mmCIF file of C-alpha atoms and ligand atoms in Angstrom:
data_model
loop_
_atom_site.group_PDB
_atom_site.id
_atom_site.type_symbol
_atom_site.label_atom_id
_atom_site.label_comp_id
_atom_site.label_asym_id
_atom_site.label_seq_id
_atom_site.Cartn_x
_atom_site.Cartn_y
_atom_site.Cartn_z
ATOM 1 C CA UNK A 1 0.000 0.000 0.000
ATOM 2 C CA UNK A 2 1.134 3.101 -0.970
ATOM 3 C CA UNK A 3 2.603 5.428 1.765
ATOM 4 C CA UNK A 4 1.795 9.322 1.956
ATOM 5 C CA UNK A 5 2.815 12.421 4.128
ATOM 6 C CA UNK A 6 0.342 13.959 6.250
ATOM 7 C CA UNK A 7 0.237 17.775 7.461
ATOM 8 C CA UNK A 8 -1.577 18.711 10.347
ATOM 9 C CA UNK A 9 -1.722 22.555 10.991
ATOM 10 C CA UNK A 10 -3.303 24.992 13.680
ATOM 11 C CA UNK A 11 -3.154 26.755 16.560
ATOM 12 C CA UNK A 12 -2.311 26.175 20.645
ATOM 13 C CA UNK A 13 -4.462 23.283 21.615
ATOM 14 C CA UNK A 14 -6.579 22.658 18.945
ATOM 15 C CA UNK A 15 -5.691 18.846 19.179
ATOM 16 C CA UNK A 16 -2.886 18.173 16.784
ATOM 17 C CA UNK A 17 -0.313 16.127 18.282
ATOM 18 C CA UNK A 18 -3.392 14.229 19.982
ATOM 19 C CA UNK A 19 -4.473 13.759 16.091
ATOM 20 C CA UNK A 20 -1.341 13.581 14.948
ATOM 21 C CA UNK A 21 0.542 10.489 17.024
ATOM 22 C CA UNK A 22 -2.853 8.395 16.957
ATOM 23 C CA UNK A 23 -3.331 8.663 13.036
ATOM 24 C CA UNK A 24 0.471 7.520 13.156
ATOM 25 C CA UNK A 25 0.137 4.705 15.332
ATOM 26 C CA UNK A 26 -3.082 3.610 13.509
ATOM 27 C CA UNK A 27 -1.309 3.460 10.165
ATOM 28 C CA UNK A 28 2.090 2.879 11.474
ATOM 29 C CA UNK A 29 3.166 5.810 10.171
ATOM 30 C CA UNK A 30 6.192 8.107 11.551
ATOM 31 C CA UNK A 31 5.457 10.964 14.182
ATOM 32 C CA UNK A 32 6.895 14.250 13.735
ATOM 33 C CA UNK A 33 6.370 16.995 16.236
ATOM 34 C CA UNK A 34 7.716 19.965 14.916
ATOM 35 C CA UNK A 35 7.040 22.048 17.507
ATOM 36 C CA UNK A 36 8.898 20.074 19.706
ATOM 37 C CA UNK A 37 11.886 21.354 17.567
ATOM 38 C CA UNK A 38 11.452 24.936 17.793
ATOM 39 C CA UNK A 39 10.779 24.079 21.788
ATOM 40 C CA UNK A 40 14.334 22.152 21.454
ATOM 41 C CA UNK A 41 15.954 25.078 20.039
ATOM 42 C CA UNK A 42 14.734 27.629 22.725
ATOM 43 C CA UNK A 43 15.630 25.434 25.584
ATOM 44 C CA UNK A 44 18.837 25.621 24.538
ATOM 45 C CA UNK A 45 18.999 29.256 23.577
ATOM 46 C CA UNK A 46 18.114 29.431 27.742
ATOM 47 C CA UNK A 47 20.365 27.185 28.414
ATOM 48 C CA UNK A 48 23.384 29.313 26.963
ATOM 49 C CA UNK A 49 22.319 32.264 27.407
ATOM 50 C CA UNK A 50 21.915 33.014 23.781
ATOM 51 C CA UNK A 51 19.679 36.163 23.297
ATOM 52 C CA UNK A 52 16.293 35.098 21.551
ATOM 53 C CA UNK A 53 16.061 38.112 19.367
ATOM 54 C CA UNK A 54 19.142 37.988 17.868
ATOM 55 C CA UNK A 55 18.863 35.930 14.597
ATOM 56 C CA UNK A 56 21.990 35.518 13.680
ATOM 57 C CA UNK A 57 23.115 33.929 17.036
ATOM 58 C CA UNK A 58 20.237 32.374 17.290
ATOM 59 C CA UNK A 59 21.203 30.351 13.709
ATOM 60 C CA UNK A 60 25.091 29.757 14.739
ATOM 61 C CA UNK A 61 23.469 28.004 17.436
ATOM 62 C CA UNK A 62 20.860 25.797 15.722
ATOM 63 C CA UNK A 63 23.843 25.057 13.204
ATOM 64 C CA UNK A 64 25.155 23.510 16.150
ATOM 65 C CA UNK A 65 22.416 21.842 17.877
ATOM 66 C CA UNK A 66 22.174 17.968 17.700
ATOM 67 C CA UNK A 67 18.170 17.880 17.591
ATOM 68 C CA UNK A 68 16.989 14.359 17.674
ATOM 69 C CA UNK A 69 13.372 12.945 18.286
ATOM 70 C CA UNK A 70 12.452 9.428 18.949
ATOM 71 C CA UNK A 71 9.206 8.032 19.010
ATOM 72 C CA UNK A 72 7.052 6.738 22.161
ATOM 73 C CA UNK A 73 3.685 5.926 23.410
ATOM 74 C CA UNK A 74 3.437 9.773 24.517
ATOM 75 C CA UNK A 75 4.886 11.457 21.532
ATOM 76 C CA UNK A 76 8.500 12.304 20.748
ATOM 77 C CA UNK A 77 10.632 12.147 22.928
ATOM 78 C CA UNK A 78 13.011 14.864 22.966
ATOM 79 C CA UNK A 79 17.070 15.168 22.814
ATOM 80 C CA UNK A 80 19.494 18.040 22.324
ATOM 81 C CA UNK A 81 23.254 17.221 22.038
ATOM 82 C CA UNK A 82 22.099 13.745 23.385
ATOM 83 C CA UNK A 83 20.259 15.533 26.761
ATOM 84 C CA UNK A 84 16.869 14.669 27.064
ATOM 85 C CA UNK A 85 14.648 17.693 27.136
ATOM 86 C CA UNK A 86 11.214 15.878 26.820
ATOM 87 C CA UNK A 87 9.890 17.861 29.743
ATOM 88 C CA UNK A 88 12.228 20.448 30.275
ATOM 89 C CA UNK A 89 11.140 22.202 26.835
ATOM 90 C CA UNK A 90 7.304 22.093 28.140
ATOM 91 C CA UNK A 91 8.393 24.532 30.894
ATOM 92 C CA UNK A 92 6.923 28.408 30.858
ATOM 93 C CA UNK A 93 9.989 29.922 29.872
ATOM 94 C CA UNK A 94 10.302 28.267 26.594
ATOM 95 C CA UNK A 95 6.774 28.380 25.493
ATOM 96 C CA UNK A 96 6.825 31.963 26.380
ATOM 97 C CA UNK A 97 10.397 32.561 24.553
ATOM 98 C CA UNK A 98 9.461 29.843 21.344
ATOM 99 C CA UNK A 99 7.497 32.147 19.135
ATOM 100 C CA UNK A 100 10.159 34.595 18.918
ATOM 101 C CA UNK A 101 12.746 31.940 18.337
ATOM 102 C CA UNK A 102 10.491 30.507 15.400
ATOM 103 C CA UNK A 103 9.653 33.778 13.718
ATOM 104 C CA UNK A 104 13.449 34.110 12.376
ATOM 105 C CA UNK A 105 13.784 33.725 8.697
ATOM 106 C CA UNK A 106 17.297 31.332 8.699
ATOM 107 C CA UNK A 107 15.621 29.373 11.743
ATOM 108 C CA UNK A 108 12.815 28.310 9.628
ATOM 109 C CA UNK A 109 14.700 27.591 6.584
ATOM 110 C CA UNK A 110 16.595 24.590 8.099
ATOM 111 C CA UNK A 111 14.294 23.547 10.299
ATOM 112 C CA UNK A 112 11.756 23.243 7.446
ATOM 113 C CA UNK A 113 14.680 21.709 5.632
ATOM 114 C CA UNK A 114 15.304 19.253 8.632
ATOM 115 C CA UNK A 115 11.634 18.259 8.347
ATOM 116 C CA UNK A 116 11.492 17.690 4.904
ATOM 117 C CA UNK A 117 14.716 14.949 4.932
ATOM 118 C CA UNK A 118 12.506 13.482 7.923
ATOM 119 C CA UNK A 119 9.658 13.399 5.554
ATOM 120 C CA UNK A 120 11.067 12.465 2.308
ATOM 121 C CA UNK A 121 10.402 8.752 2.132
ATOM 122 C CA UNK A 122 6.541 9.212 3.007
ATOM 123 C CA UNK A 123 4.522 7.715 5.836
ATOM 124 C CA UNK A 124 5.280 10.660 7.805
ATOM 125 C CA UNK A 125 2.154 12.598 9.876
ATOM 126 C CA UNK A 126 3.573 16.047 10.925
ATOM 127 C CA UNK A 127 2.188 18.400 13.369
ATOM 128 C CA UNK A 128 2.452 22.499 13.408
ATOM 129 C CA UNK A 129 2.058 25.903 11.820
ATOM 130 C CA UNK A 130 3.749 25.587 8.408
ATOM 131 C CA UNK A 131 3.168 21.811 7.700
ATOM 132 C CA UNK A 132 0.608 21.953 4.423
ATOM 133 C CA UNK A 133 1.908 25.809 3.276
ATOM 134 C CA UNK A 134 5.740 25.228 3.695
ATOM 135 C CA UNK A 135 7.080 22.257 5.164
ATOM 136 C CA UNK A 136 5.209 19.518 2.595
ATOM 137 C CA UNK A 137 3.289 21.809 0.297
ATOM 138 C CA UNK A 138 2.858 17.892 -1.691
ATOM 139 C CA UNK A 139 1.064 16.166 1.408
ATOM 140 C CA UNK A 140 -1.481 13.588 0.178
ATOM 141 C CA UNK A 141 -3.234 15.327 3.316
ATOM 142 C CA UNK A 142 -3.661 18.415 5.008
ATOM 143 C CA UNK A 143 -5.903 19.031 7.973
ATOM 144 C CA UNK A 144 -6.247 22.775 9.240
ATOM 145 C CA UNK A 145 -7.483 21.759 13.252
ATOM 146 C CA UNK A 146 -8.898 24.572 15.289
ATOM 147 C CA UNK A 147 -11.091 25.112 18.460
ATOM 148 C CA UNK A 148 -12.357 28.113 20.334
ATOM 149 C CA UNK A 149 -9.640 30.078 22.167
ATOM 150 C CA UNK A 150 -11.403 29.414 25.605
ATOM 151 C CA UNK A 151 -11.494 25.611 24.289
ATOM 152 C CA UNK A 152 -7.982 25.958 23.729
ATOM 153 C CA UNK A 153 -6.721 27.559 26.930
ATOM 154 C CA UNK A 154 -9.555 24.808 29.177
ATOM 155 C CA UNK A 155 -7.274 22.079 27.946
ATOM 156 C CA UNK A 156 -4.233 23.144 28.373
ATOM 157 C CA UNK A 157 -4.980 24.314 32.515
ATOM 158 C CA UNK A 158 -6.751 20.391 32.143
ATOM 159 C CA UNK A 159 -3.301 18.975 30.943
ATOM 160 C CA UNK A 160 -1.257 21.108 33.287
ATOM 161 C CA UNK A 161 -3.647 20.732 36.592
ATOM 162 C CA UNK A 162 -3.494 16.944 35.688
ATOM 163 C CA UNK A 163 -0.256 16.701 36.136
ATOM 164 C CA UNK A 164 0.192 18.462 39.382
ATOM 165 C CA UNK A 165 1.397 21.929 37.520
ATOM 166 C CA UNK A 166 -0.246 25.365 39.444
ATOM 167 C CA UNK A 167 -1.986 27.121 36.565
ATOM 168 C CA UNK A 168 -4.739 29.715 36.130
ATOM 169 C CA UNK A 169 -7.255 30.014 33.318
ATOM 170 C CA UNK A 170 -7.204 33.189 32.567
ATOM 171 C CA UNK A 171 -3.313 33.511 32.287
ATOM 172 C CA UNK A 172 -3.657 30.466 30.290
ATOM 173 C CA UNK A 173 -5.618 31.821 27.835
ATOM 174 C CA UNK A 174 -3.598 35.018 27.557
ATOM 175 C CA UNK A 175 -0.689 33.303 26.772
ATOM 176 C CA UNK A 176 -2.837 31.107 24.272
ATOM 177 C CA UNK A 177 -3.824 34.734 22.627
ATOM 178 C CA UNK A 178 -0.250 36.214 22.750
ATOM 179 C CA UNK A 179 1.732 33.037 21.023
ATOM 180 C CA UNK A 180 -1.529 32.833 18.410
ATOM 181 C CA UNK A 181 -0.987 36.265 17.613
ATOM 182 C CA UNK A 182 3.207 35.889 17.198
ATOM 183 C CA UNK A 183 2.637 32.391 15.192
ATOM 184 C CA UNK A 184 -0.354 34.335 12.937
ATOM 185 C CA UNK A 185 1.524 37.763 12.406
ATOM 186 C CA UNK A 186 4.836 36.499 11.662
ATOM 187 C CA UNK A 187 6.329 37.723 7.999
ATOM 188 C CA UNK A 188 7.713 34.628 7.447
ATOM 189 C CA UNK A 189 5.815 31.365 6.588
ATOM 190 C CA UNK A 190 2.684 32.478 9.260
ATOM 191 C CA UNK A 191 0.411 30.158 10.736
ATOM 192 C CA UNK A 192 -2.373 29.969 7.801
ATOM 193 C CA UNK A 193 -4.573 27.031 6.582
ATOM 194 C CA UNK A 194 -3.565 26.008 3.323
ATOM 195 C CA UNK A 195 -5.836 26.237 0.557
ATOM 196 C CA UNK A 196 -6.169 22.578 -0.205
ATOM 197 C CA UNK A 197 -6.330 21.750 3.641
ATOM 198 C CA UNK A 198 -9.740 20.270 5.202
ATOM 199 C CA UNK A 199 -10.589 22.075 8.347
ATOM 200 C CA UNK A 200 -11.499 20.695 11.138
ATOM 201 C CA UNK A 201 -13.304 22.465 14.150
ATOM 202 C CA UNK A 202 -13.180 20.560 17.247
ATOM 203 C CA UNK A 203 -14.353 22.500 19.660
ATOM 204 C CA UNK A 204 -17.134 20.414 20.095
ATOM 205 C CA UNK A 205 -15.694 17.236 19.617
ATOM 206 C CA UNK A 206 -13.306 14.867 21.736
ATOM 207 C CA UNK A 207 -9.630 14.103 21.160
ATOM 208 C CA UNK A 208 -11.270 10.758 20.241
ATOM 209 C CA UNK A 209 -13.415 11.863 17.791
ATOM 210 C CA UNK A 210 -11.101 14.063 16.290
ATOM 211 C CA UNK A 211 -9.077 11.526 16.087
ATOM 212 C CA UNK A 212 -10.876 8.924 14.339
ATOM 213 C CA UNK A 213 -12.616 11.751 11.771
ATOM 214 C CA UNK A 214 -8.551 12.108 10.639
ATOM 215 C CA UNK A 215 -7.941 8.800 10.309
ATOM 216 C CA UNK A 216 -11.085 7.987 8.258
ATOM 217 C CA UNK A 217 -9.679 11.177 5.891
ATOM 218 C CA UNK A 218 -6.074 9.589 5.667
ATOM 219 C CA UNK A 219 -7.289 6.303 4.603
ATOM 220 C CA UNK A 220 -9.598 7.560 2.478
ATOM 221 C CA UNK A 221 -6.505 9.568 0.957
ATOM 222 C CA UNK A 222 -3.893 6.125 0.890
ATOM 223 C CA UNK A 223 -6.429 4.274 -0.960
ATOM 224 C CA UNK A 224 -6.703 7.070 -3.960
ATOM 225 C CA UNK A 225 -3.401 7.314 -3.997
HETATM 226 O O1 LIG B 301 1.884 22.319 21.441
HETATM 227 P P1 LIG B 301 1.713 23.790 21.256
HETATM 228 O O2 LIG B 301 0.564 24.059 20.371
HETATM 229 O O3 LIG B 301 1.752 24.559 22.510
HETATM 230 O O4 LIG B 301 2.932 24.352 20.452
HETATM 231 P P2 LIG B 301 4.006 23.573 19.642
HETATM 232 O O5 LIG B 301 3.387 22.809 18.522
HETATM 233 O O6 LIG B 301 4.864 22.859 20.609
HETATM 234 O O7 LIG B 301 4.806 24.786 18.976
HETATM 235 C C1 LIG B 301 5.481 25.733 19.780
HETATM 236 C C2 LIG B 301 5.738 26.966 18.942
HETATM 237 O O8 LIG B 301 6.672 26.641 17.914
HETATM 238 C C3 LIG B 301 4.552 27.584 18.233
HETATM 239 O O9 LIG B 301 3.818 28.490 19.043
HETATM 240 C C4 LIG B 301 5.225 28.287 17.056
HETATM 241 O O10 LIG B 301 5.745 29.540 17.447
HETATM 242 C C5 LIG B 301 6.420 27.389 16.744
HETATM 243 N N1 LIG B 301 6.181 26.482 15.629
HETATM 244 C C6 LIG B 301 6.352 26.980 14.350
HETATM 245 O O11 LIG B 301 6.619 28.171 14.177
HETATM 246 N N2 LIG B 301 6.235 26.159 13.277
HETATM 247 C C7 LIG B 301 5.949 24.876 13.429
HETATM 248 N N3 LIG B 301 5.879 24.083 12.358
HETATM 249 C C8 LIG B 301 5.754 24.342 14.721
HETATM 250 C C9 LIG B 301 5.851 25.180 15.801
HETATM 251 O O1 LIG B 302 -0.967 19.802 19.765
HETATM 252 P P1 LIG B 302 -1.987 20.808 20.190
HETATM 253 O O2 LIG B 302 -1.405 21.927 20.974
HETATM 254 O O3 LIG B 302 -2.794 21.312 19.033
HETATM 255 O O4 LIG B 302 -3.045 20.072 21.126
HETATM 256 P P2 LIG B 302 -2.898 18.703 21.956
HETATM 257 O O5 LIG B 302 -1.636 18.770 22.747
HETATM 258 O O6 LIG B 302 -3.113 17.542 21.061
HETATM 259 O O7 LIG B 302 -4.169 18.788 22.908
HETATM 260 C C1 LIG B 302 -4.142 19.573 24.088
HETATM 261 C C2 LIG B 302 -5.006 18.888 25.132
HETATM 262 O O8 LIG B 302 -6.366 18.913 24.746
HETATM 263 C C3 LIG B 302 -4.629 17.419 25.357
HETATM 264 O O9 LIG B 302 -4.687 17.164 26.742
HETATM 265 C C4 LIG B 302 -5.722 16.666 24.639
HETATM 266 O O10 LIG B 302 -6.024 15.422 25.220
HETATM 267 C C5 LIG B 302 -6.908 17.600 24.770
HETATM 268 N N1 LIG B 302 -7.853 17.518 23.641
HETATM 269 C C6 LIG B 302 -9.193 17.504 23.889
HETATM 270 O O11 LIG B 302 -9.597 17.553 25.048
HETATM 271 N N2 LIG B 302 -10.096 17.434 22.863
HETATM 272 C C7 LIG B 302 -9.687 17.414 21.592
HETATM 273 N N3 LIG B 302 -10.571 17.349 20.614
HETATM 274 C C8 LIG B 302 -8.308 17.461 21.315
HETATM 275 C C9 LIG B 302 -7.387 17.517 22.381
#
């Protein structure tokens, strides 16, 4: 059966690594959190001290940076220069720092080139904000998720009271509103649905039936292919 790439796009908490990792493990398909990358990155712009606006540091040090990701039942797990950052790059400080990290023209260029050698021998799902428009403008499939921003933020303060992390609502979402309005704004490659993407809203639905409704899409996609 023939194997194809598959883009998933949106926003803070609309559901896509959720979607992502269980289309992957349904078709045994490779997970690629891209995010997790830029998250990578950042960490380790904190880590050295590096200053986050300043692009041309910021790209010596990516030049550098061993980024590796290696699937598991939760996601990727994450490594820079063979450290494991899983959680560490989950923390406050990056997500607050990652937008402006990501908004850099040379960053993007070789991470999206990075992504695309991970992609290039198909049966890859990837997860982000440039997947469908920049990353794999080619994907057999392209899913544009999105839920309401109060959705959004409930989930995330769910995820983070779940696991024993103090968090408030209200900051959550915003922070939700801030990053949106970075990853939306940004000159370069902006977080947009592609044309040829099917949107998804799923608000109203659970990461279950999200899920399944991408699944049914991608299979639907490998068999006219
Ligand atoms: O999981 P969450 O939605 O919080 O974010 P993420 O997917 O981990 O991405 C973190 C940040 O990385 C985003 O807010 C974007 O600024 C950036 N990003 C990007 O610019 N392009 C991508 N393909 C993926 C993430
Ligand atoms: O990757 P992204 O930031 O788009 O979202 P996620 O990390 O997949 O989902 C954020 C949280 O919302 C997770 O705890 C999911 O289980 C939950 N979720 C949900 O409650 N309903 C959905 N339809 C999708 C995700």
């Amino acid at each position: 059966m023939n194997k194809i790439n598959i883009a998933i796009d949106g926003p803070a908490g609309a559901g896509k690594s959720t979607v992502a990792r269980t289309a992957a493990s349904q078709l045994q398909y490779v997970y690629i959190d891209t995010g997790a990358m830029y998250r990578a990155l950042t960490w380790n712009a904190i880590h050295h001290n590096v200053d986050i606006q300043d692009e041309a540091e910021i790209s010596m040090l990516l030049k550098k940076t061993d980024i590796e990701l290696l699937p598991s039942l939760e996601g990727n797990r994450v490594f820079v220069d063979g450290e494991e950052v899983t959680s560490a790059i989950r923390s406050n400080d990056v997500t607050a720092a990652v937008s402006d990290v990501s908004a850099h023209e040379e960053v993007r260029r070789q991470m999206v080139k990075k992504q695309q050698e991970l992609a290039q021998d198909g049966g890859a799902v990837l997860d982000g904000r440039d997947i469908g428009t920049a990353v794999l403008p080619d994907a057999e499939l392209k899913v544009f998720l999105s839920a309401s921003v109060e959705e959004r933020a409930k989930r995330r303060h769910l995820e983070n009271v779940g696991k024993g992390i103090s968090s408030d609502l209200q900051m959550m979402m915003k922070d939700i509103q801030v990053r949106d309005g970075k990853d939306t704004e940004r000159d370069i490659s902006p977080l947009v649905q592609a044309g040829d993407a099917v949107h998804v809203d799923t608000t109203d639905l659970t990461a279950e039936e999200a899920a399944a409704e991408i699944c049914v899409l991608a299979r639907e996609r490998i068999h006219q292919t």
